[in-house]
PDB file of C-alpha atoms in Angstrom:
ATOM      1  CA  MET A   1     -22.657  -2.517  14.974  1.00  0.00           C
ATOM      2  CA  MET A   2     -22.511  -5.840  12.697  1.00  0.00           C
ATOM      3  CA  LYS A   3     -25.469  -3.282  10.800  1.00  0.00           C
ATOM      4  CA  GLN A   4     -22.703  -0.463  10.605  1.00  0.00           C
ATOM      5  CA  ARG A   5     -20.648  -3.039   8.839  1.00  0.00           C
ATOM      6  CA  LEU A   6     -22.562  -5.213   6.470  1.00  0.00           C
ATOM      7  CA  PHE A   7     -23.376  -1.747   5.439  1.00  0.00           C
ATOM      8  CA  GLN A   8     -20.322  -0.209   5.011  1.00  0.00           C
ATOM      9  CA  LEU A   9     -19.157  -3.477   3.657  1.00  0.00           C
ATOM     10  CA  LEU A  10     -22.350  -3.556   1.011  1.00  0.00           C
ATOM     11  CA  TRP A  11     -21.349   0.210  -0.109  1.00  0.00           C
ATOM     12  CA  GLY A  12     -17.524  -0.720  -0.604  1.00  0.00           C
ATOM     13  CA  LEU A  13     -17.257  -3.113  -2.858  1.00  0.00           C
ATOM     14  CA  SER A  14     -20.389  -1.443  -4.928  1.00  0.00           C
ATOM     15  CA  LEU A  15     -17.864   1.390  -5.332  1.00  0.00           C
ATOM     16  CA  TYR A  16     -15.777  -0.850  -5.322  1.00  0.00           C
ATOM     17  CA  GLY A  17     -16.485  -2.377  -8.765  1.00  0.00           C
ATOM     18  CA  PHE A  18     -18.385   1.199  -9.872  1.00  0.00           C
ATOM     19  CA  SER A  19     -14.231   2.493  -9.795  1.00  0.00           C
ATOM     20  CA  MET A  20     -13.764  -0.504 -12.134  1.00  0.00           C
ATOM     21  CA  ALA A  21     -15.875   0.432 -14.715  1.00  0.00           C
ATOM     22  CA  LEU A  22     -14.127   4.182 -14.212  1.00  0.00           C
ATOM     23  CA  MET A  23     -10.769   3.025 -14.985  1.00  0.00           C
ATOM     24  CA  LEU A  24     -11.958   0.699 -17.737  1.00  0.00           C
ATOM     25  CA  ARG A  25     -14.063   3.581 -20.060  1.00  0.00           C
ATOM     26  CA  ALA A  26     -10.855   5.010 -19.806  1.00  0.00           C
ATOM     27  CA  THR A  27      -9.630   2.780 -21.481  1.00  0.00           C
ATOM     28  CA  LEU A  28      -5.776   3.587 -20.612  1.00  0.00           C
ATOM     29  CA  GLY A  29      -4.817   0.777 -18.895  1.00  0.00           C
ATOM     30  CA  LEU A  30      -5.903  -1.682 -16.072  1.00  0.00           C
ATOM     31  CA  ASP A  31      -4.759  -3.100 -13.095  1.00  0.00           C
ATOM     32  CA  PRO A  32      -2.927  -6.493 -13.019  1.00  0.00           C
ATOM     33  CA  TRP A  33      -6.359  -8.421 -12.365  1.00  0.00           C
ATOM     34  CA  ASP A  34      -8.320  -7.152 -14.730  1.00  0.00           C
ATOM     35  CA  VAL A  35      -6.744  -6.740 -16.857  1.00  0.00           C
ATOM     36  CA  LEU A  36      -5.787 -10.827 -16.877  1.00  0.00           C
ATOM     37  CA  HIS A  37     -10.136  -9.905 -17.099  1.00  0.00           C
ATOM     38  CA  GLN A  38     -10.314  -8.300 -20.032  1.00  0.00           C
ATOM     39  CA  GLY A  39      -8.245 -10.624 -21.727  1.00  0.00           C
ATOM     40  CA  LEU A  40      -9.971 -14.101 -20.348  1.00  0.00           C
ATOM     41  CA  ALA A  41     -13.970 -12.263 -20.733  1.00  0.00           C
ATOM     42  CA  PRO A  42     -14.117 -12.766 -24.801  1.00  0.00           C
ATOM     43  CA  ARG A  43     -12.560 -16.149 -24.374  1.00  0.00           C
ATOM     44  CA  ILE A  44     -14.542 -18.011 -22.392  1.00  0.00           C
ATOM     45  CA  GLY A  45     -17.445 -15.578 -23.668  1.00  0.00           C
ATOM     46  CA  LEU A  46     -18.822 -13.733 -20.821  1.00  0.00           C
ATOM     47  CA  SER A  47     -19.210 -10.275 -19.498  1.00  0.00           C
ATOM     48  CA  PHE A  48     -16.506  -8.374 -18.227  1.00  0.00           C
ATOM     49  CA  GLY A  49     -17.901  -7.739 -15.161  1.00  0.00           C
ATOM     50  CA  MET A  50     -19.560 -11.895 -15.187  1.00  0.00           C
ATOM     51  CA  THR A  51     -15.512 -12.810 -15.921  1.00  0.00           C
ATOM     52  CA  VAL A  52     -14.566 -11.058 -11.927  1.00  0.00           C
ATOM     53  CA  ASN A  53     -17.062 -13.225 -10.938  1.00  0.00           C
ATOM     54  CA  ALA A  54     -16.141 -16.329 -12.253  1.00  0.00           C
ATOM     55  CA  ILE A  55     -12.175 -16.062 -11.154  1.00  0.00           C
ATOM     56  CA  GLY A  56     -12.957 -14.502  -7.810  1.00  0.00           C
ATOM     57  CA  LEU A  57     -14.946 -18.392  -6.873  1.00  0.00           C
ATOM     58  CA  LEU A  58     -12.106 -20.382  -9.075  1.00  0.00           C
ATOM     59  CA  VAL A  59     -10.334 -18.385  -6.622  1.00  0.00           C
ATOM     60  CA  LEU A  60     -11.531 -18.098  -3.625  1.00  0.00           C
ATOM     61  CA  LEU A  61     -11.893 -23.208  -4.287  1.00  0.00           C
ATOM     62  CA  LEU A  62      -8.360 -22.681  -3.850  1.00  0.00           C
ATOM     63  CA  TRP A  63      -8.348 -21.491  -0.276  1.00  0.00           C
ATOM     64  CA  ILE A  64      -9.048 -25.165   0.205  1.00  0.00           C
ATOM     65  CA  PRO A  65      -5.762 -26.396   0.337  1.00  0.00           C
ATOM     66  CA  LEU A  66      -5.046 -23.836   1.581  1.00  0.00           C
ATOM     67  CA  ARG A  67      -6.359 -23.735   5.103  1.00  0.00           C
ATOM     68  CA  GLN A  68      -8.252 -20.161   4.400  1.00  0.00           C
ATOM     69  CA  ARG A  69     -11.144 -19.621   5.553  1.00  0.00           C
ATOM     70  CA  PRO A  70     -13.970 -16.483   3.987  1.00  0.00           C
ATOM     71  CA  GLY A  71     -16.226 -14.819   5.388  1.00  0.00           C
ATOM     72  CA  ILE A  72     -19.058 -13.069   4.548  1.00  0.00           C
ATOM     73  CA  GLY A  73     -17.185 -10.568   3.038  1.00  0.00           C
ATOM     74  CA  THR A  74     -15.246 -12.753   0.826  1.00  0.00           C
ATOM     75  CA  VAL A  75     -18.646 -14.558   0.257  1.00  0.00           C
ATOM     76  CA  LEU A  76     -20.476 -10.713  -1.165  1.00  0.00           C
ATOM     77  CA  ASN A  77     -17.188 -10.085  -3.022  1.00  0.00           C
ATOM     78  CA  ILE A  78     -17.421 -12.786  -5.082  1.00  0.00           C
ATOM     79  CA  LEU A  79     -21.071 -11.645  -5.980  1.00  0.00           C
ATOM     80  CA  ILE A  80     -20.660  -7.777  -6.066  1.00  0.00           C
ATOM     81  CA  ILE A  81     -18.074  -7.113  -7.585  1.00  0.00           C
ATOM     82  CA  GLY A  82     -18.253  -8.083 -11.088  1.00  0.00           C
ATOM     83  CA  THR A  83     -22.176  -7.255 -11.325  1.00  0.00           C
ATOM     84  CA  VAL A  84     -21.613  -3.736 -10.420  1.00  0.00           C
ATOM     85  CA  VAL A  85     -19.034  -3.609 -13.249  1.00  0.00           C
ATOM     86  CA  ASP A  86     -22.197  -4.775 -15.504  1.00  0.00           C
ATOM     87  CA  LEU A  87     -24.546  -2.635 -14.466  1.00  0.00           C
ATOM     88  CA  SER A  88     -21.684   0.354 -14.452  1.00  0.00           C
ATOM     89  CA  LEU A  89     -20.379   0.754 -17.975  1.00  0.00           C
ATOM     90  CA  MET A  90     -24.458   0.473 -18.548  1.00  0.00           C
ATOM     91  CA  ILE A  91     -24.522   3.756 -17.562  1.00  0.00           C
ATOM     92  CA  LEU A  92     -20.783   5.275 -17.840  1.00  0.00           C
ATOM     93  CA  PRO A  93     -20.661   7.453 -21.044  1.00  0.00           C
ATOM     94  CA  THR A  94     -17.662   6.316 -23.182  1.00  0.00           C
ATOM     95  CA  PRO A  95     -15.497  10.136 -22.971  1.00  0.00           C
ATOM     96  CA  GLU A  96     -14.289  11.421 -25.748  1.00  0.00           C
ATOM     97  CA  GLY A  97     -10.250  12.750 -25.500  1.00  0.00           C
ATOM     98  CA  TYR A  98      -7.644  12.733 -23.166  1.00  0.00           C
ATOM     99  CA  ALA A  99      -8.535  14.687 -20.712  1.00  0.00           C
ATOM    100  CA  VAL A 100     -11.588  13.429 -20.279  1.00  0.00           C
ATOM    101  CA  ARG A 101     -10.236  10.012 -20.390  1.00  0.00           C
ATOM    102  CA  PHE A 102      -7.539  10.376 -17.838  1.00  0.00           C
ATOM    103  CA  VAL A 103      -9.997  12.487 -15.185  1.00  0.00           C
ATOM    104  CA  PHE A 104     -11.904   8.862 -15.362  1.00  0.00           C
ATOM    105  CA  LEU A 105      -8.506   6.819 -14.374  1.00  0.00           C
ATOM    106  CA  ILE A 106      -7.536   9.334 -12.094  1.00  0.00           C
ATOM    107  CA  ALA A 107     -10.881   8.933 -10.085  1.00  0.00           C
ATOM    108  CA  GLY A 108     -11.425   5.206 -11.151  1.00  0.00           C
ATOM    109  CA  ILE A 109      -7.652   5.117  -8.713  1.00  0.00           C
ATOM    110  CA  VAL A 110      -9.004   6.936  -5.928  1.00  0.00           C
ATOM    111  CA  LEU A 111     -12.332   5.577  -5.588  1.00  0.00           C
ATOM    112  CA  ASN A 112     -11.002   2.188  -5.752  1.00  0.00           C
ATOM    113  CA  GLY A 113      -8.654   2.215  -2.860  1.00  0.00           C
ATOM    114  CA  ILE A 114     -10.863   4.141  -1.392  1.00  0.00           C
ATOM    115  CA  ALA A 115     -13.599   1.668  -1.414  1.00  0.00           C
ATOM    116  CA  GLY A 116     -10.839  -1.169  -0.931  1.00  0.00           C
ATOM    117  CA  GLY A 117     -10.137   0.879   2.712  1.00  0.00           C
ATOM    118  CA  ALA A 118     -13.829   0.121   2.587  1.00  0.00           C
ATOM    119  CA  TYR A 119     -15.354  -3.482   2.464  1.00  0.00           C
ATOM    120  CA  ILE A 120     -11.211  -4.467   4.526  1.00  0.00           C
ATOM    121  CA  GLY A 121     -12.234  -1.716   7.472  1.00  0.00           C
ATOM    122  CA  ALA A 122     -15.461  -3.217   8.024  1.00  0.00           C
ATOM    123  CA  GLY A 123     -13.209  -6.768   8.612  1.00  0.00           C
ATOM    124  CA  LEU A 124     -16.932  -9.364   7.380  1.00  0.00           C
ATOM    125  CA  GLY A 125     -13.666 -11.487   5.793  1.00  0.00           C
ATOM    126  CA  ALA A 126     -10.988 -10.414   3.369  1.00  0.00           C
ATOM    127  CA  GLY A 127     -11.512 -11.203  -0.916  1.00  0.00           C
ATOM    128  CA  PRO A 128     -11.182 -14.057  -2.931  1.00  0.00           C
ATOM    129  CA  ARG A 129      -7.578 -12.630  -4.498  1.00  0.00           C
ATOM    130  CA  ASP A 130      -6.205 -11.169  -0.524  1.00  0.00           C
ATOM    131  CA  GLY A 131      -7.181 -14.429   0.485  1.00  0.00           C
ATOM    132  CA  LEU A 132      -4.968 -15.784  -1.893  1.00  0.00           C
ATOM    133  CA  MET A 133      -1.965 -13.626  -1.606  1.00  0.00           C
ATOM    134  CA  THR A 134      -2.458 -14.599   2.440  1.00  0.00           C
ATOM    135  CA  GLY A 135      -2.912 -18.026   2.658  1.00  0.00           C
ATOM    136  CA  ILE A 136       0.013 -17.894  -0.087  1.00  0.00           C
ATOM    137  CA  ALA A 137       2.244 -16.477   2.816  1.00  0.00           C
ATOM    138  CA  SER A 138       1.283 -18.284   5.909  1.00  0.00           C
ATOM    139  CA  ARG A 139       1.843 -21.558   3.441  1.00  0.00           C
ATOM    140  CA  THR A 140       5.773 -21.259   2.705  1.00  0.00           C
ATOM    141  CA  GLY A 141       6.412 -18.759   5.187  1.00  0.00           C
ATOM    142  CA  TRP A 142       7.434 -16.074   1.673  1.00  0.00           C
ATOM    143  CA  PRO A 143       6.776 -12.294   2.638  1.00  0.00           C
ATOM    144  CA  ILE A 144       3.547 -10.805   1.866  1.00  0.00           C
ATOM    145  CA  LYS A 145       5.132  -7.711  -0.531  1.00  0.00           C
ATOM    146  CA  ILE A 146       7.022 -10.985  -2.681  1.00  0.00           C
ATOM    147  CA  VAL A 147       3.633 -13.342  -3.463  1.00  0.00           C
ATOM    148  CA  ARG A 148       2.290 -10.236  -3.815  1.00  0.00           C
ATOM    149  CA  THR A 149       4.268  -8.796  -6.300  1.00  0.00           C
ATOM    150  CA  ALA A 150       4.672 -11.875  -8.114  1.00  0.00           C
ATOM    151  CA  ILE A 151       0.983 -12.849  -7.710  1.00  0.00           C
ATOM    152  CA  GLU A 152       0.104  -9.312 -10.030  1.00  0.00           C
ATOM    153  CA  LEU A 153       2.884  -9.609 -12.236  1.00  0.00           C
ATOM    154  CA  GLY A 154       1.442 -13.551 -13.469  1.00  0.00           C
ATOM    155  CA  VAL A 155      -1.987 -12.129 -13.740  1.00  0.00           C
ATOM    156  CA  LEU A 156      -1.014  -9.364 -14.932  1.00  0.00           C
ATOM    157  CA  ALA A 157       1.383 -10.949 -17.746  1.00  0.00           C
ATOM    158  CA  ALA A 158      -1.514 -13.370 -18.074  1.00  0.00           C
ATOM    159  CA  GLY A 159      -3.975 -10.583 -19.148  1.00  0.00           C
ATOM    160  CA  TRP A 160      -2.063  -8.861 -21.540  1.00  0.00           C
ATOM    161  CA  MET A 161      -0.985 -12.082 -23.606  1.00  0.00           C
ATOM    162  CA  MET A 162      -4.457 -12.264 -23.310  1.00  0.00           C
ATOM    163  CA  GLY A 163      -5.716  -9.345 -25.354  1.00  0.00           C
ATOM    164  CA  GLY A 164      -5.609  -7.243 -21.569  1.00  0.00           C
ATOM    165  CA  THR A 165      -5.033  -3.829 -21.817  1.00  0.00           C
ATOM    166  CA  VAL A 166      -1.552  -2.683 -20.137  1.00  0.00           C
ATOM    167  CA  GLY A 167      -0.849   1.387 -20.289  1.00  0.00           C
ATOM    168  CA  LEU A 168      -0.446   4.295 -17.917  1.00  0.00           C
ATOM    169  CA  GLY A 169      -3.036   3.660 -15.813  1.00  0.00           C
ATOM    170  CA  THR A 170      -0.834   0.049 -15.414  1.00  0.00           C
ATOM    171  CA  VAL A 171       1.604   2.399 -13.734  1.00  0.00           C
ATOM    172  CA  LEU A 172      -0.356   4.990 -12.248  1.00  0.00           C
ATOM    173  CA  TYR A 173      -3.027   2.380 -10.242  1.00  0.00           C
ATOM    174  CA  ALA A 174       0.280   0.188  -9.259  1.00  0.00           C
ATOM    175  CA  ILE A 175       2.407   3.643  -7.905  1.00  0.00           C
ATOM    176  CA  THR A 176      -0.593   5.511  -5.609  1.00  0.00           C
ATOM    177  CA  ILE A 177      -2.886   2.253  -4.883  1.00  0.00           C
ATOM    178  CA  GLY A 178      -0.776   1.223  -2.513  1.00  0.00           C
ATOM    179  CA  TRP A 179      -1.160   4.876  -0.828  1.00  0.00           C
ATOM    180  CA  VAL A 180      -4.634   5.328  -1.123  1.00  0.00           C
ATOM    181  CA  VAL A 181      -5.884   2.190   0.511  1.00  0.00           C
ATOM    182  CA  HIS A 182      -2.874   2.459   3.327  1.00  0.00           C
ATOM    183  CA  TYR A 183      -4.844   6.351   4.580  1.00  0.00           C
ATOM    184  CA  ALA A 184      -7.988   4.529   4.091  1.00  0.00           C
ATOM    185  CA  ILE A 185      -8.124   1.156   5.843  1.00  0.00           C
ATOM    186  CA  PRO A 186      -7.194   3.361   9.605  1.00  0.00           C
ATOM    187  CA  PHE A 187     -10.308   5.560   8.652  1.00  0.00           C
ATOM    188  CA  PHE A 188     -12.891   3.390   7.248  1.00  0.00           C
ATOM    189  CA  THR A 189     -11.846   0.214  10.083  1.00  0.00           C
ATOM    190  CA  LEU A 190     -14.446  -0.479  12.368  1.00  0.00           C
ATOM    191  CA  VAL A 191     -13.805  -1.718  16.344  1.00  0.00           C
ATOM    192  CA  GLY A 192     -16.056  -4.486  17.095  1.00  0.00           C
ATOM    193  CA  LYS A 193     -17.172  -7.433  19.623  1.00  0.00           C
ATOM    194  CA  GLU A 194     -18.859  -9.009  17.537  1.00  0.00           C
ATOM    195  CA  PRO A 195     -16.856 -12.388  15.872  1.00  0.00           C
ATOM    196  CA  VAL A 196     -16.135 -11.963  11.648  1.00  0.00           C
ATOM    197  CA  PRO A 197     -19.031 -14.968  10.840  1.00  0.00           C
ATOM    198  CA  GLU A 198     -16.964 -17.472   8.557  1.00  0.00           C
ATOM    199  CA  LEU A 199     -18.154 -20.811   5.983  1.00  0.00           C
ATOM    200  CA  ALA A 200     -18.135 -23.709   7.052  1.00  0.00           C
ATOM    201  CA  ILE A 201     -14.816 -24.835   5.771  1.00  0.00           C
ATOM    202  CA  PRO A 202     -12.391 -26.933   7.783  1.00  0.00           C
ATOM    203  CA  ALA A 203      -8.664 -25.127   8.689  1.00  0.00           C
ATOM    204  CA  GLU A 204      -6.021 -27.564   9.352  1.00  0.00           C
ATOM    205  CA  GLN A 205      -5.398 -28.862  13.124  1.00  0.00           C
TER     206      GLN A 205
END
C-alpha cells in the first residue's frame, strides 16, 4: 500500500505542475498563489517554477511556530511541482486564439483539481500552503473557510500589485476548483495501515 500511495503522490504532484503550466500558457488569469508566483518571479530573478518551489520552502518554515508536522508529501510537493511547471513550459506551445487559450484554461483547472485530490488522497502529508491554512486555523480557532479566504485574498492582492495575471481564469478557478477537488479526494483516497512518515519538527506538548 505504501508503494501505491507514493506512486499516486508522485503522479499527482507532477500532474499538478503540468496543470499550472497549462493555465500559465492560457494567459487568461491564474489562481491566487500563482498570481503571486508570477508577480514575484522576475523580481527575485528566478523562473516561475523555481519561484513556486522557493515560496513553498518559505511557507514550510512558517509551520514551525504553528507546530505543524510535514510529511514526505510536503517535501516532495516543494521539490516536484515547480520543477514540473518549468519542464512543461519548455514543451507546451503558446496557444493562438481565444478558443484554444480557453481550452488550455479549462483543462488546467480540471487537471489541477484532479491532481490535488490525488496527492491529498495519497495521505503522505499536506502541501506547505495547505498546512499553513490548517495550522493557522488550529492555533487561532478560526474557521477554515475564513482562514483560507483571508490567505487567498492576501496572496492574490500581493501578486496583482506585483504584476501577476488576474482575469477570467482567476474567477473560474475560484468558482470551480472546490467542486473538482470535492469529488476527486474521495475517489483517490487510499486507506492503509501504514503511518504517514513525518519530519522531526517537534509538536507542541
